[in-house]
Amino acid sequence: SMPRFPRTEADIAALAVLVTDGLEQAAQDFPAPPVPAEELKVKLGTFHTASAAAVAAETTAREQHAAKDEALEDLVDSLKANLKYAEFAVREEPEKLSRLGWSTRRDGTPLPPPGETRDITVVSEGDTWAILRWKPPADGGAPSFYRIQRRQEGAPWEDAGTTTATEQLMSNQPRGVQLHYRVLAVNKAGDGAPSATVTLVL
């Protein structure tokens, strides 16, 4: 079974750099990766560019976040394909995987559920949308994704979206009513404690 693939964009990008460098330097061990190092470099560049654009211009958040998510997904697929290939290529000497920043060992410690999601804020809002941002829990197990919940005054909480990122564009939100939002981190072991609540009226 493969070790846990990194969750955060920063860790995925860091792994991409290690895999690319390793494939270039240890070409004799990994002669034919499904996605060559050169191409991986281009994909990483595409992701960095889309990522910078998404941060720079939150006004066009929708299209740019979609482009960034697409670029990240493409990079993740390529990395996973190369790591699977690499595990097979050096299966007799798995320690060679360390050249790619990877290993086949898993630690056997059970994963605890995540802690409480922190510092939720509304970073911008429009007529029917808002962008929420938060920080990962300071404790507990690594989150696999976040669950965004919404409720109107007096109503129960309902799920309004999920994301692996630490911000989310909430589009097509009802207008003229008080909306409460909160975020929970989730992993295989369960849900973390919900964040504080933010309230807004669009």
Tab-separated table of C-alpha atoms in Angstrom:
chain	number	residue	atom	x	y	z
A	1	SER	CA	0.000	0.000	0.000
A	2	MET	CA	1.254	3.487	-0.779
A	3	PRO	CA	2.231	5.894	1.992
A	4	ARG	CA	-0.120	8.808	2.510
A	5	PHE	CA	-0.019	11.273	-0.384
A	6	PRO	CA	0.402	14.850	0.903
A	7	ARG	CA	-2.809	16.859	1.457
A	8	THR	CA	-1.762	20.500	1.239
A	9	GLU	CA	-0.941	22.357	-1.954
A	10	ALA	CA	2.435	23.420	-0.507
A	11	ASP	CA	3.377	19.820	0.352
A	12	ILE	CA	2.233	18.540	-3.059
A	13	ALA	CA	4.315	21.207	-4.816
A	14	ALA	CA	7.323	20.331	-2.604
A	15	LEU	CA	6.936	16.634	-3.459
A	16	ALA	CA	6.701	17.533	-7.174
A	17	VAL	CA	10.090	19.289	-6.931
A	18	LEU	CA	11.644	16.254	-5.191
A	19	VAL	CA	10.191	13.808	-7.719
A	20	THR	CA	11.339	15.944	-10.677
A	21	ASP	CA	14.891	16.375	-9.318
A	22	GLY	CA	15.095	12.711	-8.387
A	23	LEU	CA	13.931	11.547	-11.832
A	24	GLU	CA	16.553	13.756	-13.483
A	25	GLN	CA	19.417	12.714	-11.194
A	26	ALA	CA	18.567	9.010	-10.985
A	27	ALA	CA	17.545	8.486	-14.608
A	28	GLN	CA	19.312	5.100	-14.686
A	29	ASP	CA	17.031	3.810	-11.894
A	30	PHE	CA	13.866	5.343	-13.378
A	31	PRO	CA	14.440	5.243	-17.148
A	32	ALA	CA	10.839	5.539	-18.379
A	33	PRO	CA	8.435	7.367	-16.018
A	34	PRO	CA	4.878	7.741	-17.408
A	35	VAL	CA	5.261	11.527	-17.063
A	36	PRO	CA	8.857	12.612	-17.873
A	37	ALA	CA	10.652	15.029	-15.525
A	38	GLU	CA	10.547	17.820	-18.140
A	39	GLU	CA	6.772	17.520	-18.457
A	40	LEU	CA	6.333	17.375	-14.672
A	41	LYS	CA	8.311	20.643	-14.427
A	42	VAL	CA	5.923	22.263	-16.898
A	43	LYS	CA	2.875	21.010	-14.934
A	44	LEU	CA	4.350	22.353	-11.684
A	45	GLY	CA	4.981	25.705	-13.417
A	46	THR	CA	1.399	25.771	-14.696
A	47	PHE	CA	0.101	25.111	-11.181
A	48	HIS	CA	2.337	27.826	-9.633
A	49	THR	CA	1.202	30.364	-12.237
A	50	ALA	CA	-2.495	29.518	-11.766
A	51	SER	CA	-2.027	29.566	-8.001
A	52	ALA	CA	-0.378	33.014	-8.038
A	53	ALA	CA	-3.157	34.301	-10.303
A	54	ALA	CA	-5.823	32.949	-7.943
A	55	VAL	CA	-4.232	34.720	-4.973
A	56	ALA	CA	-3.635	37.983	-6.879
A	57	ALA	CA	-7.157	38.444	-8.188
A	58	GLU	CA	-9.896	37.233	-5.899
A	59	THR	CA	-12.450	39.216	-7.867
A	60	THR	CA	-12.317	36.625	-10.667
A	61	ALA	CA	-12.061	33.909	-8.040
A	62	ARG	CA	-14.428	31.493	-9.716
A	63	GLU	CA	-12.573	30.905	-13.013
A	64	GLN	CA	-9.131	31.102	-11.470
A	65	HIS	CA	-9.846	28.706	-8.630
A	66	ALA	CA	-11.239	26.275	-11.189
A	67	ALA	CA	-8.052	26.642	-13.289
A	68	LYS	CA	-5.896	26.188	-10.197
A	69	ASP	CA	-7.837	23.116	-9.017
A	70	GLU	CA	-7.563	21.638	-12.499
A	71	ALA	CA	-3.808	22.280	-12.634
A	72	LEU	CA	-3.391	20.785	-9.140
A	73	GLU	CA	-5.417	17.704	-10.086
A	74	ASP	CA	-3.322	17.239	-13.234
A	75	LEU	CA	-0.112	17.546	-11.181
A	76	VAL	CA	-1.405	15.093	-8.536
A	77	ASP	CA	-2.382	12.507	-11.182
A	78	SER	CA	1.055	12.775	-12.808
A	79	LEU	CA	2.880	12.511	-9.479
A	80	LYS	CA	0.866	9.471	-8.410
A	81	ALA	CA	1.478	7.750	-11.766
A	82	ASN	CA	5.232	8.384	-11.477
A	83	LEU	CA	5.400	7.209	-7.856
A	84	LYS	CA	3.514	4.004	-8.717
A	85	TYR	CA	5.914	3.444	-11.602
A	86	ALA	CA	8.926	4.180	-9.362
A	87	GLU	CA	7.742	1.742	-6.669
A	88	PHE	CA	7.583	-0.936	-9.340
A	89	ALA	CA	10.868	0.062	-11.051
A	90	VAL	CA	12.965	-0.297	-7.869
A	91	ARG	CA	10.793	-2.851	-6.037
A	92	GLU	CA	13.939	-4.907	-5.218
A	93	GLU	CA	15.617	-1.826	-3.686
A	94	PRO	CA	12.785	0.318	-2.299
A	95	GLU	CA	15.276	2.530	-0.431
A	96	LYS	CA	16.038	4.108	-3.851
A	97	LEU	CA	12.596	5.767	-3.644
A	98	SER	CA	14.110	8.228	-1.176
A	99	ARG	CA	15.728	9.869	-4.247
A	100	LEU	CA	12.179	10.988	-5.141
A	101	GLY	CA	11.268	12.109	-1.607
A	102	TRP	CA	9.128	8.961	-1.220
A	103	SER	CA	9.144	5.686	0.679
A	104	THR	CA	6.980	2.581	0.822
A	105	ARG	CA	7.027	2.441	4.619
A	106	ARG	CA	3.925	3.420	6.547
A	107	ASP	CA	3.920	4.243	10.219
A	108	GLY	CA	1.382	2.121	12.049
A	109	THR	CA	0.032	4.807	14.369
A	110	PRO	CA	-3.751	5.226	14.096
A	111	LEU	CA	-4.903	8.582	12.784
A	112	PRO	CA	-6.791	10.732	15.314
A	113	PRO	CA	-9.639	12.982	14.100
A	114	PRO	CA	-8.627	16.599	13.358
A	115	GLY	CA	-8.874	19.351	15.959
A	116	GLU	CA	-10.928	22.538	15.715
A	117	THR	CA	-10.731	24.595	12.508
A	118	ARG	CA	-9.395	28.088	13.357
A	119	ASP	CA	-9.723	31.752	12.383
A	120	ILE	CA	-12.639	31.586	9.936
A	121	THR	CA	-13.162	34.905	8.098
A	122	VAL	CA	-15.126	36.267	5.147
A	123	VAL	CA	-12.395	37.585	2.800
A	124	SER	CA	-14.746	39.071	0.212
A	125	GLU	CA	-18.397	39.040	-0.779
A	126	GLY	CA	-20.642	40.041	-3.663
A	127	ASP	CA	-24.350	40.090	-4.366
A	128	THR	CA	-24.891	36.304	-4.129
A	129	TRP	CA	-21.454	34.982	-3.159
A	130	ALA	CA	-18.852	35.094	-0.429
A	131	ILE	CA	-15.337	33.713	-0.059
A	132	LEU	CA	-14.616	32.092	3.294
A	133	ARG	CA	-11.088	31.415	4.528
A	134	TRP	CA	-9.851	29.570	7.606
A	135	LYS	CA	-6.768	27.974	9.149
A	136	PRO	CA	-6.191	24.244	9.649
A	137	PRO	CA	-6.592	22.841	13.173
A	138	ALA	CA	-3.540	23.298	15.415
A	139	ASP	CA	-3.852	19.741	16.740
A	140	GLY	CA	-5.284	16.300	15.961
A	141	GLY	CA	-4.841	14.249	12.796
A	142	ALA	CA	-4.240	15.777	9.354
A	143	PRO	CA	-7.529	16.853	7.722
A	144	SER	CA	-8.497	15.042	4.480
A	145	PHE	CA	-10.986	17.784	3.606
A	146	TYR	CA	-13.168	20.496	5.135
A	147	ARG	CA	-16.947	20.512	5.421
A	148	ILE	CA	-18.588	23.945	5.185
A	149	GLN	CA	-21.926	24.248	6.967
A	150	ARG	CA	-24.518	26.997	6.688
A	151	ARG	CA	-27.701	27.875	8.491
A	152	GLN	CA	-30.262	30.645	8.505
A	153	GLU	CA	-31.335	32.185	11.797
A	154	GLY	CA	-33.218	29.577	13.844
A	155	ALA	CA	-32.702	26.728	11.353
A	156	PRO	CA	-30.451	23.662	11.832
A	157	TRP	CA	-26.946	23.499	10.318
A	158	GLU	CA	-26.758	21.977	6.828
A	159	ASP	CA	-23.790	20.963	4.700
A	160	ALA	CA	-23.105	23.641	2.067
A	161	GLY	CA	-19.862	22.433	0.479
A	162	THR	CA	-16.607	20.545	0.866
A	163	THR	CA	-13.054	21.424	-0.167
A	164	THR	CA	-9.489	20.249	0.371
A	165	ALA	CA	-8.314	23.899	0.371
A	166	THR	CA	-8.515	26.380	3.269
A	167	GLU	CA	-10.823	28.738	1.444
A	168	GLN	CA	-14.032	28.326	-0.464
A	169	LEU	CA	-16.170	30.399	-2.801
A	170	MET	CA	-19.813	30.038	-1.696
A	171	SER	CA	-21.822	30.976	-4.805
A	172	ASN	CA	-25.597	31.304	-5.349
A	173	GLN	CA	-26.236	32.123	-1.688
A	174	PRO	CA	-29.663	33.442	-0.607
A	175	ARG	CA	-29.925	37.240	-0.363
A	176	GLY	CA	-31.387	39.447	2.311
A	177	VAL	CA	-31.271	36.859	5.118
A	178	GLN	CA	-28.788	36.429	7.914
A	179	LEU	CA	-26.484	33.505	7.057
A	180	HIS	CA	-24.218	31.738	9.525
A	181	TYR	CA	-21.231	29.678	8.337
A	182	ARG	CA	-18.841	27.345	10.089
A	183	VAL	CA	-16.191	24.845	8.945
A	184	LEU	CA	-15.192	21.398	10.249
A	185	ALA	CA	-12.027	19.497	9.383
A	186	VAL	CA	-12.663	15.837	8.491
A	187	ASN	CA	-10.486	12.747	8.078
A	188	LYS	CA	-10.945	8.957	8.153
A	189	ALA	CA	-11.182	9.026	11.949
A	190	GLY	CA	-14.082	11.507	11.975
A	191	ASP	CA	-15.026	15.194	12.193
A	192	GLY	CA	-13.130	17.797	14.167
A	193	ALA	CA	-14.818	20.414	16.339
A	194	PRO	CA	-16.581	23.101	14.259
A	195	SER	CA	-14.883	26.489	13.872
A	196	ALA	CA	-16.317	29.664	15.311
A	197	THR	CA	-19.307	30.983	13.329
A	198	VAL	CA	-19.203	33.905	10.882
A	199	THR	CA	-22.396	35.758	10.037
A	200	LEU	CA	-23.254	37.860	7.014
A	201	VAL	CA	-26.190	39.237	5.020
A	202	LEU	CA	-25.728	39.450	1.230
